[in-house]
């Protein structure tokens, strides 16, 4: 059996240690517990151990768990998967943050649905730093344009940038990708305009924190293998 509370404590320690190494204040990194493919009971166990932010990749599963766990006060759901426009309507009412805005068409749909739901919604712009054909995200040189479009739009607020870099066996090899997202943020106006950098997963979140992540998305290290 996976000991979710013990795993969670270990990841939180890992986050604190990485903050200390990087000379960053404790509490400057938010943990998004990625619960995709795991049952709602696992999310509940993590919540009971103190975790509040959860990330999901698939619209149907996202909505199902958010509804099943409505009784959990202060729980926050982030959508971190690739979002189809025809799923935006379902996702918007439950999303505290949509991390994967990567086109103007998707943005327009989120704006429309946020308007109809009568709410403001926070988003991140996903950047394809590795320029991988099979991956979602805007190319780095297009990110500024999309960030600008979000800034002009009603009902959405751009909180920062998100990256899912090319897979590397050695977490050190991921460092330049994370640094690249931070550099891009500087180019686009810095942390006043884009406070959040969502980067780092189970295998490489300490490196991502050393490179400036404000949000790490950790699944396997908390909930076990999928
Ligand atoms: C699944 C997933 C994660 C978590 O990955 P782990 O390696 O299990 O920590 C983080 N971000 C995204 C976008 C994911 O799809």
mmCIF file of C-alpha atoms and ligand atoms in Angstrom:
data_model
loop_
_atom_site.group_PDB
_atom_site.id
_atom_site.type_symbol
_atom_site.label_atom_id
_atom_site.label_comp_id
_atom_site.label_asym_id
_atom_site.label_seq_id
_atom_site.Cartn_x
_atom_site.Cartn_y
_atom_site.Cartn_z
ATOM 1 C CA UNK A 1 0.000 0.000 0.000
ATOM 2 C CA UNK A 2 1.128 3.500 -0.789
ATOM 3 C CA UNK A 3 1.567 5.614 2.326
ATOM 4 C CA UNK A 4 0.312 8.876 0.899
ATOM 5 C CA UNK A 5 0.811 10.915 4.073
ATOM 6 C CA UNK A 6 4.444 9.747 4.425
ATOM 7 C CA UNK A 7 5.163 10.393 0.735
ATOM 8 C CA UNK A 8 3.622 13.826 0.962
ATOM 9 C CA UNK A 9 5.747 14.692 3.996
ATOM 10 C CA UNK A 10 8.843 13.567 2.119
ATOM 11 C CA UNK A 11 8.039 15.709 -0.908
ATOM 12 C CA UNK A 12 7.352 18.736 1.308
ATOM 13 C CA UNK A 13 10.754 18.182 2.963
ATOM 14 C CA UNK A 14 12.338 17.940 -0.480
ATOM 15 C CA UNK A 15 10.734 21.255 -1.422
ATOM 16 C CA UNK A 16 12.003 22.952 1.750
ATOM 17 C CA UNK A 17 15.512 21.594 1.191
ATOM 18 C CA UNK A 18 15.588 22.808 -2.400
ATOM 19 C CA UNK A 19 14.365 26.247 -1.275
ATOM 20 C CA UNK A 20 17.133 26.363 1.323
ATOM 21 C CA UNK A 21 19.789 25.376 -1.248
ATOM 22 C CA UNK A 22 18.554 28.057 -3.609
ATOM 23 C CA UNK A 23 18.387 30.691 -0.868
ATOM 24 C CA UNK A 24 14.648 31.034 -1.375
ATOM 25 C CA UNK A 25 12.199 31.517 1.494
ATOM 26 C CA UNK A 26 10.281 28.516 2.801
ATOM 27 C CA UNK A 27 6.743 28.572 1.502
ATOM 28 C CA UNK A 28 7.696 30.208 -1.792
ATOM 29 C CA UNK A 29 6.821 27.045 -3.750
ATOM 30 C CA UNK A 30 3.325 25.609 -4.067
ATOM 31 C CA UNK A 31 2.885 21.873 -4.359
ATOM 32 C CA UNK A 32 0.322 20.647 -6.884
ATOM 33 C CA UNK A 33 -0.409 16.992 -6.099
ATOM 34 C CA UNK A 34 -1.093 15.292 -9.437
ATOM 35 C CA UNK A 35 -3.804 12.713 -8.855
ATOM 36 C CA UNK A 36 -4.549 11.596 -12.422
ATOM 37 C CA UNK A 37 -5.687 7.967 -12.723
ATOM 38 C CA UNK A 38 -5.833 7.703 -8.907
ATOM 39 C CA UNK A 39 -9.144 7.275 -7.069
ATOM 40 C CA UNK A 40 -10.873 10.081 -5.195
ATOM 41 C CA UNK A 41 -10.069 8.220 -1.952
ATOM 42 C CA UNK A 42 -6.365 8.894 -2.558
ATOM 43 C CA UNK A 43 -7.047 12.598 -2.983
ATOM 44 C CA UNK A 44 -9.026 12.544 0.237
ATOM 45 C CA UNK A 45 -6.093 10.877 2.035
ATOM 46 C CA UNK A 46 -3.703 13.568 0.817
ATOM 47 C CA UNK A 47 -6.192 16.271 1.818
ATOM 48 C CA UNK A 48 -6.440 14.794 5.282
ATOM 49 C CA UNK A 49 -2.642 14.955 5.467
ATOM 50 C CA UNK A 50 -2.870 18.679 4.747
ATOM 51 C CA UNK A 51 -2.555 18.927 0.955
ATOM 52 C CA UNK A 52 -4.927 21.433 -0.703
ATOM 53 C CA UNK A 53 -3.959 21.827 -4.387
ATOM 54 C CA UNK A 54 -4.550 18.950 -6.806
ATOM 55 C CA UNK A 55 -3.818 18.630 -10.519
ATOM 56 C CA UNK A 56 -5.684 16.571 -13.097
ATOM 57 C CA UNK A 57 -5.065 15.982 -16.813
ATOM 58 C CA UNK A 58 -8.318 14.662 -18.239
ATOM 59 C CA UNK A 59 -11.509 16.738 -18.297
ATOM 60 C CA UNK A 60 -13.921 13.975 -17.372
ATOM 61 C CA UNK A 61 -11.786 12.688 -14.529
ATOM 62 C CA UNK A 62 -11.141 16.249 -13.355
ATOM 63 C CA UNK A 63 -14.862 17.019 -13.121
ATOM 64 C CA UNK A 64 -15.696 13.639 -11.586
ATOM 65 C CA UNK A 65 -13.228 14.037 -8.747
ATOM 66 C CA UNK A 66 -13.990 17.711 -8.149
ATOM 67 C CA UNK A 67 -17.683 16.817 -7.753
ATOM 68 C CA UNK A 68 -17.040 13.735 -5.641
ATOM 69 C CA UNK A 69 -14.875 15.774 -3.271
ATOM 70 C CA UNK A 70 -16.980 18.932 -3.045
ATOM 71 C CA UNK A 71 -17.232 18.478 0.713
ATOM 72 C CA UNK A 72 -13.503 19.188 1.183
ATOM 73 C CA UNK A 73 -13.220 22.806 2.289
ATOM 74 C CA UNK A 74 -10.583 24.886 0.552
ATOM 75 C CA UNK A 75 -9.566 22.224 -1.963
ATOM 76 C CA UNK A 76 -8.229 23.729 -5.199
ATOM 77 C CA UNK A 77 -8.187 22.014 -8.591
ATOM 78 C CA UNK A 78 -5.717 22.787 -11.349
ATOM 79 C CA UNK A 79 -6.189 21.577 -14.883
ATOM 80 C CA UNK A 80 -2.754 20.529 -16.185
ATOM 81 C CA UNK A 81 -3.521 18.378 -19.231
ATOM 82 C CA UNK A 82 -4.104 19.281 -22.823
ATOM 83 C CA UNK A 83 -7.531 20.889 -22.931
ATOM 84 C CA UNK A 84 -9.889 20.428 -25.847
ATOM 85 C CA UNK A 85 -12.151 23.344 -26.563
ATOM 86 C CA UNK A 86 -15.269 21.216 -26.278
ATOM 87 C CA UNK A 87 -14.311 20.326 -22.693
ATOM 88 C CA UNK A 88 -13.747 23.880 -21.470
ATOM 89 C CA UNK A 89 -17.374 24.358 -20.433
ATOM 90 C CA UNK A 90 -17.173 21.390 -18.029
ATOM 91 C CA UNK A 91 -13.771 22.313 -16.635
ATOM 92 C CA UNK A 92 -14.240 26.040 -15.990
ATOM 93 C CA UNK A 93 -16.628 25.850 -13.003
ATOM 94 C CA UNK A 94 -14.174 23.683 -11.038
ATOM 95 C CA UNK A 95 -10.797 25.086 -12.076
ATOM 96 C CA UNK A 96 -8.823 27.265 -9.696
ATOM 97 C CA UNK A 97 -6.141 27.464 -12.361
ATOM 98 C CA UNK A 98 -5.920 26.242 -15.947
ATOM 99 C CA UNK A 99 -2.202 25.714 -16.510
ATOM 100 C CA UNK A 100 -2.279 24.784 -20.169
ATOM 101 C CA UNK A 101 -3.435 27.703 -22.323
ATOM 102 C CA UNK A 102 -1.533 27.315 -25.571
ATOM 103 C CA UNK A 103 -3.585 28.952 -28.302
ATOM 104 C CA UNK A 104 -5.753 31.967 -28.892
ATOM 105 C CA UNK A 105 -8.648 29.700 -29.878
ATOM 106 C CA UNK A 106 -8.493 27.894 -26.542
ATOM 107 C CA UNK A 107 -8.165 31.217 -24.720
ATOM 108 C CA UNK A 108 -11.272 32.567 -26.485
ATOM 109 C CA UNK A 109 -13.282 29.538 -25.424
ATOM 110 C CA UNK A 110 -12.137 29.916 -21.799
ATOM 111 C CA UNK A 111 -13.086 33.612 -21.888
ATOM 112 C CA UNK A 112 -16.519 32.766 -23.249
ATOM 113 C CA UNK A 113 -17.205 30.047 -20.696
ATOM 114 C CA UNK A 114 -15.830 32.046 -17.778
ATOM 115 C CA UNK A 115 -18.161 34.866 -18.816
ATOM 116 C CA UNK A 116 -21.176 32.582 -18.922
ATOM 117 C CA UNK A 117 -20.256 31.034 -15.579
ATOM 118 C CA UNK A 118 -19.932 34.572 -14.201
ATOM 119 C CA UNK A 119 -16.457 34.020 -12.855
ATOM 120 C CA UNK A 120 -12.885 35.107 -13.320
ATOM 121 C CA UNK A 121 -10.419 32.373 -14.059
ATOM 122 C CA UNK A 122 -6.668 32.253 -13.563
ATOM 123 C CA UNK A 123 -4.520 30.692 -16.269
ATOM 124 C CA UNK A 124 -0.913 29.927 -17.171
ATOM 125 C CA UNK A 125 0.479 29.959 -20.683
ATOM 126 C CA UNK A 126 2.117 26.642 -21.533
ATOM 127 C CA UNK A 127 5.401 26.946 -23.395
ATOM 128 C CA UNK A 128 7.000 24.245 -25.530
ATOM 129 C CA UNK A 129 10.589 25.130 -24.604
ATOM 130 C CA UNK A 130 11.990 22.004 -26.252
ATOM 131 C CA UNK A 131 10.152 22.730 -29.526
ATOM 132 C CA UNK A 132 8.897 19.133 -29.542
ATOM 133 C CA UNK A 133 6.437 18.420 -32.315
ATOM 134 C CA UNK A 134 4.291 16.032 -30.279
ATOM 135 C CA UNK A 135 3.997 18.392 -27.324
ATOM 136 C CA UNK A 136 1.464 21.054 -26.468
ATOM 137 C CA UNK A 137 2.468 24.605 -25.673
ATOM 138 C CA UNK A 138 3.312 27.696 -27.665
ATOM 139 C CA UNK A 139 6.801 28.126 -29.030
ATOM 140 C CA UNK A 140 8.886 30.466 -26.867
ATOM 141 C CA UNK A 141 8.828 33.252 -29.471
ATOM 142 C CA UNK A 142 5.009 33.134 -29.530
ATOM 143 C CA UNK A 143 4.527 33.226 -25.775
ATOM 144 C CA UNK A 144 4.629 37.017 -25.496
ATOM 145 C CA UNK A 145 1.826 37.387 -27.995
ATOM 146 C CA UNK A 146 -0.426 34.935 -26.136
ATOM 147 C CA UNK A 147 0.384 36.464 -22.734
ATOM 148 C CA UNK A 148 -0.635 39.820 -24.216
ATOM 149 C CA UNK A 149 -3.914 38.362 -25.490
ATOM 150 C CA UNK A 150 -4.710 36.999 -22.030
ATOM 151 C CA UNK A 151 -3.933 40.396 -20.502
ATOM 152 C CA UNK A 152 -6.425 42.049 -22.869
ATOM 153 C CA UNK A 153 -9.143 39.476 -22.290
ATOM 154 C CA UNK A 154 -11.993 39.890 -19.821
ATOM 155 C CA UNK A 155 -12.568 37.340 -17.104
ATOM 156 C CA UNK A 156 -9.163 35.666 -17.290
ATOM 157 C CA UNK A 157 -5.953 36.587 -15.560
ATOM 158 C CA UNK A 158 -2.531 35.400 -16.649
ATOM 159 C CA UNK A 159 -0.592 34.224 -13.611
ATOM 160 C CA UNK A 160 2.534 32.943 -15.336
ATOM 161 C CA UNK A 161 4.101 30.233 -17.465
ATOM 162 C CA UNK A 162 4.071 26.439 -17.402
ATOM 163 C CA UNK A 163 6.433 23.933 -18.992
ATOM 164 C CA UNK A 164 6.601 20.202 -19.540
ATOM 165 C CA UNK A 165 10.154 19.946 -20.902
ATOM 166 C CA UNK A 166 11.633 17.132 -22.966
ATOM 167 C CA UNK A 167 12.065 13.927 -20.972
ATOM 168 C CA UNK A 168 15.559 13.556 -19.533
ATOM 169 C CA UNK A 169 16.883 10.550 -17.629
ATOM 170 C CA UNK A 170 19.125 12.714 -15.472
ATOM 171 C CA UNK A 171 17.286 15.584 -13.746
ATOM 172 C CA UNK A 172 20.377 17.758 -14.166
ATOM 173 C CA UNK A 173 19.794 17.565 -17.913
ATOM 174 C CA UNK A 174 16.422 19.256 -17.366
ATOM 175 C CA UNK A 175 18.022 22.271 -15.684
ATOM 176 C CA UNK A 176 18.598 24.264 -18.900
ATOM 177 C CA UNK A 177 14.926 23.820 -19.868
ATOM 178 C CA UNK A 178 13.798 25.211 -16.522
ATOM 179 C CA UNK A 179 16.316 28.044 -16.733
ATOM 180 C CA UNK A 180 14.996 28.729 -20.226
ATOM 181 C CA UNK A 181 11.467 29.258 -18.929
ATOM 182 C CA UNK A 182 12.776 31.625 -16.256
ATOM 183 C CA UNK A 183 14.727 33.611 -18.854
ATOM 184 C CA UNK A 184 11.633 33.803 -21.046
ATOM 185 C CA UNK A 185 9.668 35.166 -18.101
ATOM 186 C CA UNK A 186 12.290 37.917 -17.693
ATOM 187 C CA UNK A 187 11.950 38.798 -21.348
ATOM 188 C CA UNK A 188 8.190 39.074 -20.994
ATOM 189 C CA UNK A 189 8.270 41.502 -18.099
ATOM 190 C CA UNK A 190 9.439 39.500 -15.092
ATOM 191 C CA UNK A 191 7.678 38.236 -12.040
ATOM 192 C CA UNK A 192 5.488 41.291 -11.544
ATOM 193 C CA UNK A 193 3.643 40.407 -14.706
ATOM 194 C CA UNK A 194 4.085 36.633 -14.535
ATOM 195 C CA UNK A 195 4.473 35.631 -10.883
ATOM 196 C CA UNK A 196 4.123 31.864 -11.337
ATOM 197 C CA UNK A 197 6.514 29.417 -12.984
ATOM 198 C CA UNK A 198 4.972 25.928 -12.995
ATOM 199 C CA UNK A 199 7.796 23.460 -13.621
ATOM 200 C CA UNK A 200 9.199 20.265 -12.151
ATOM 201 C CA UNK A 201 7.670 16.829 -11.522
ATOM 202 C CA UNK A 202 8.515 13.841 -9.283
ATOM 203 C CA UNK A 203 11.925 13.202 -10.826
ATOM 204 C CA UNK A 204 13.176 16.748 -11.111
ATOM 205 C CA UNK A 205 11.251 19.138 -8.861
ATOM 206 C CA UNK A 206 14.319 20.001 -6.711
ATOM 207 C CA UNK A 207 16.199 21.156 -9.803
ATOM 208 C CA UNK A 208 13.154 23.115 -10.991
ATOM 209 C CA UNK A 209 12.966 24.883 -7.615
ATOM 210 C CA UNK A 210 16.662 25.765 -7.815
ATOM 211 C CA UNK A 211 15.856 27.349 -11.184
ATOM 212 C CA UNK A 212 12.938 29.390 -9.859
ATOM 213 C CA UNK A 213 9.795 27.217 -9.939
ATOM 214 C CA UNK A 214 6.971 28.666 -7.845
ATOM 215 C CA UNK A 215 4.755 25.647 -8.460
ATOM 216 C CA UNK A 216 5.801 22.008 -8.813
ATOM 217 C CA UNK A 217 3.481 19.287 -10.119
ATOM 218 C CA UNK A 218 4.197 16.012 -8.362
ATOM 219 C CA UNK A 219 2.242 12.797 -8.902
ATOM 220 C CA UNK A 220 4.195 9.539 -8.646
ATOM 221 C CA UNK A 221 6.250 10.575 -5.603
ATOM 222 C CA UNK A 222 3.018 11.145 -3.649
ATOM 223 C CA UNK A 223 0.495 8.649 -5.009
ATOM 224 C CA UNK A 224 2.762 5.897 -6.294
ATOM 225 C CA UNK A 225 3.180 4.472 -9.789
ATOM 226 C CA UNK A 226 0.377 4.832 -12.271
HETATM 227 C C1 LIG B 1 1.453 13.477 -14.890
HETATM 228 C C2 LIG B 1 1.960 14.867 -14.884
HETATM 229 C C3 LIG B 1 2.748 15.352 -13.831
HETATM 230 C C4 LIG B 1 3.213 14.497 -12.678
HETATM 231 O O1 LIG B 1 4.209 13.631 -13.094
HETATM 232 P P1 LIG B 1 4.986 12.666 -12.032
HETATM 233 O O2 LIG B 1 6.192 12.266 -12.766
HETATM 234 O O3 LIG B 1 4.055 11.545 -11.740
HETATM 235 O O4 LIG B 1 5.270 13.488 -10.840
HETATM 236 C C5 LIG B 1 3.122 16.695 -13.868
HETATM 237 N N1 LIG B 1 2.758 17.507 -14.876
HETATM 238 C C6 LIG B 1 2.011 17.080 -15.909
HETATM 239 C C7 LIG B 1 1.645 18.021 -16.986
HETATM 240 C C8 LIG B 1 1.598 15.744 -15.943
HETATM 241 O O5 LIG B 1 0.886 15.321 -16.991
#
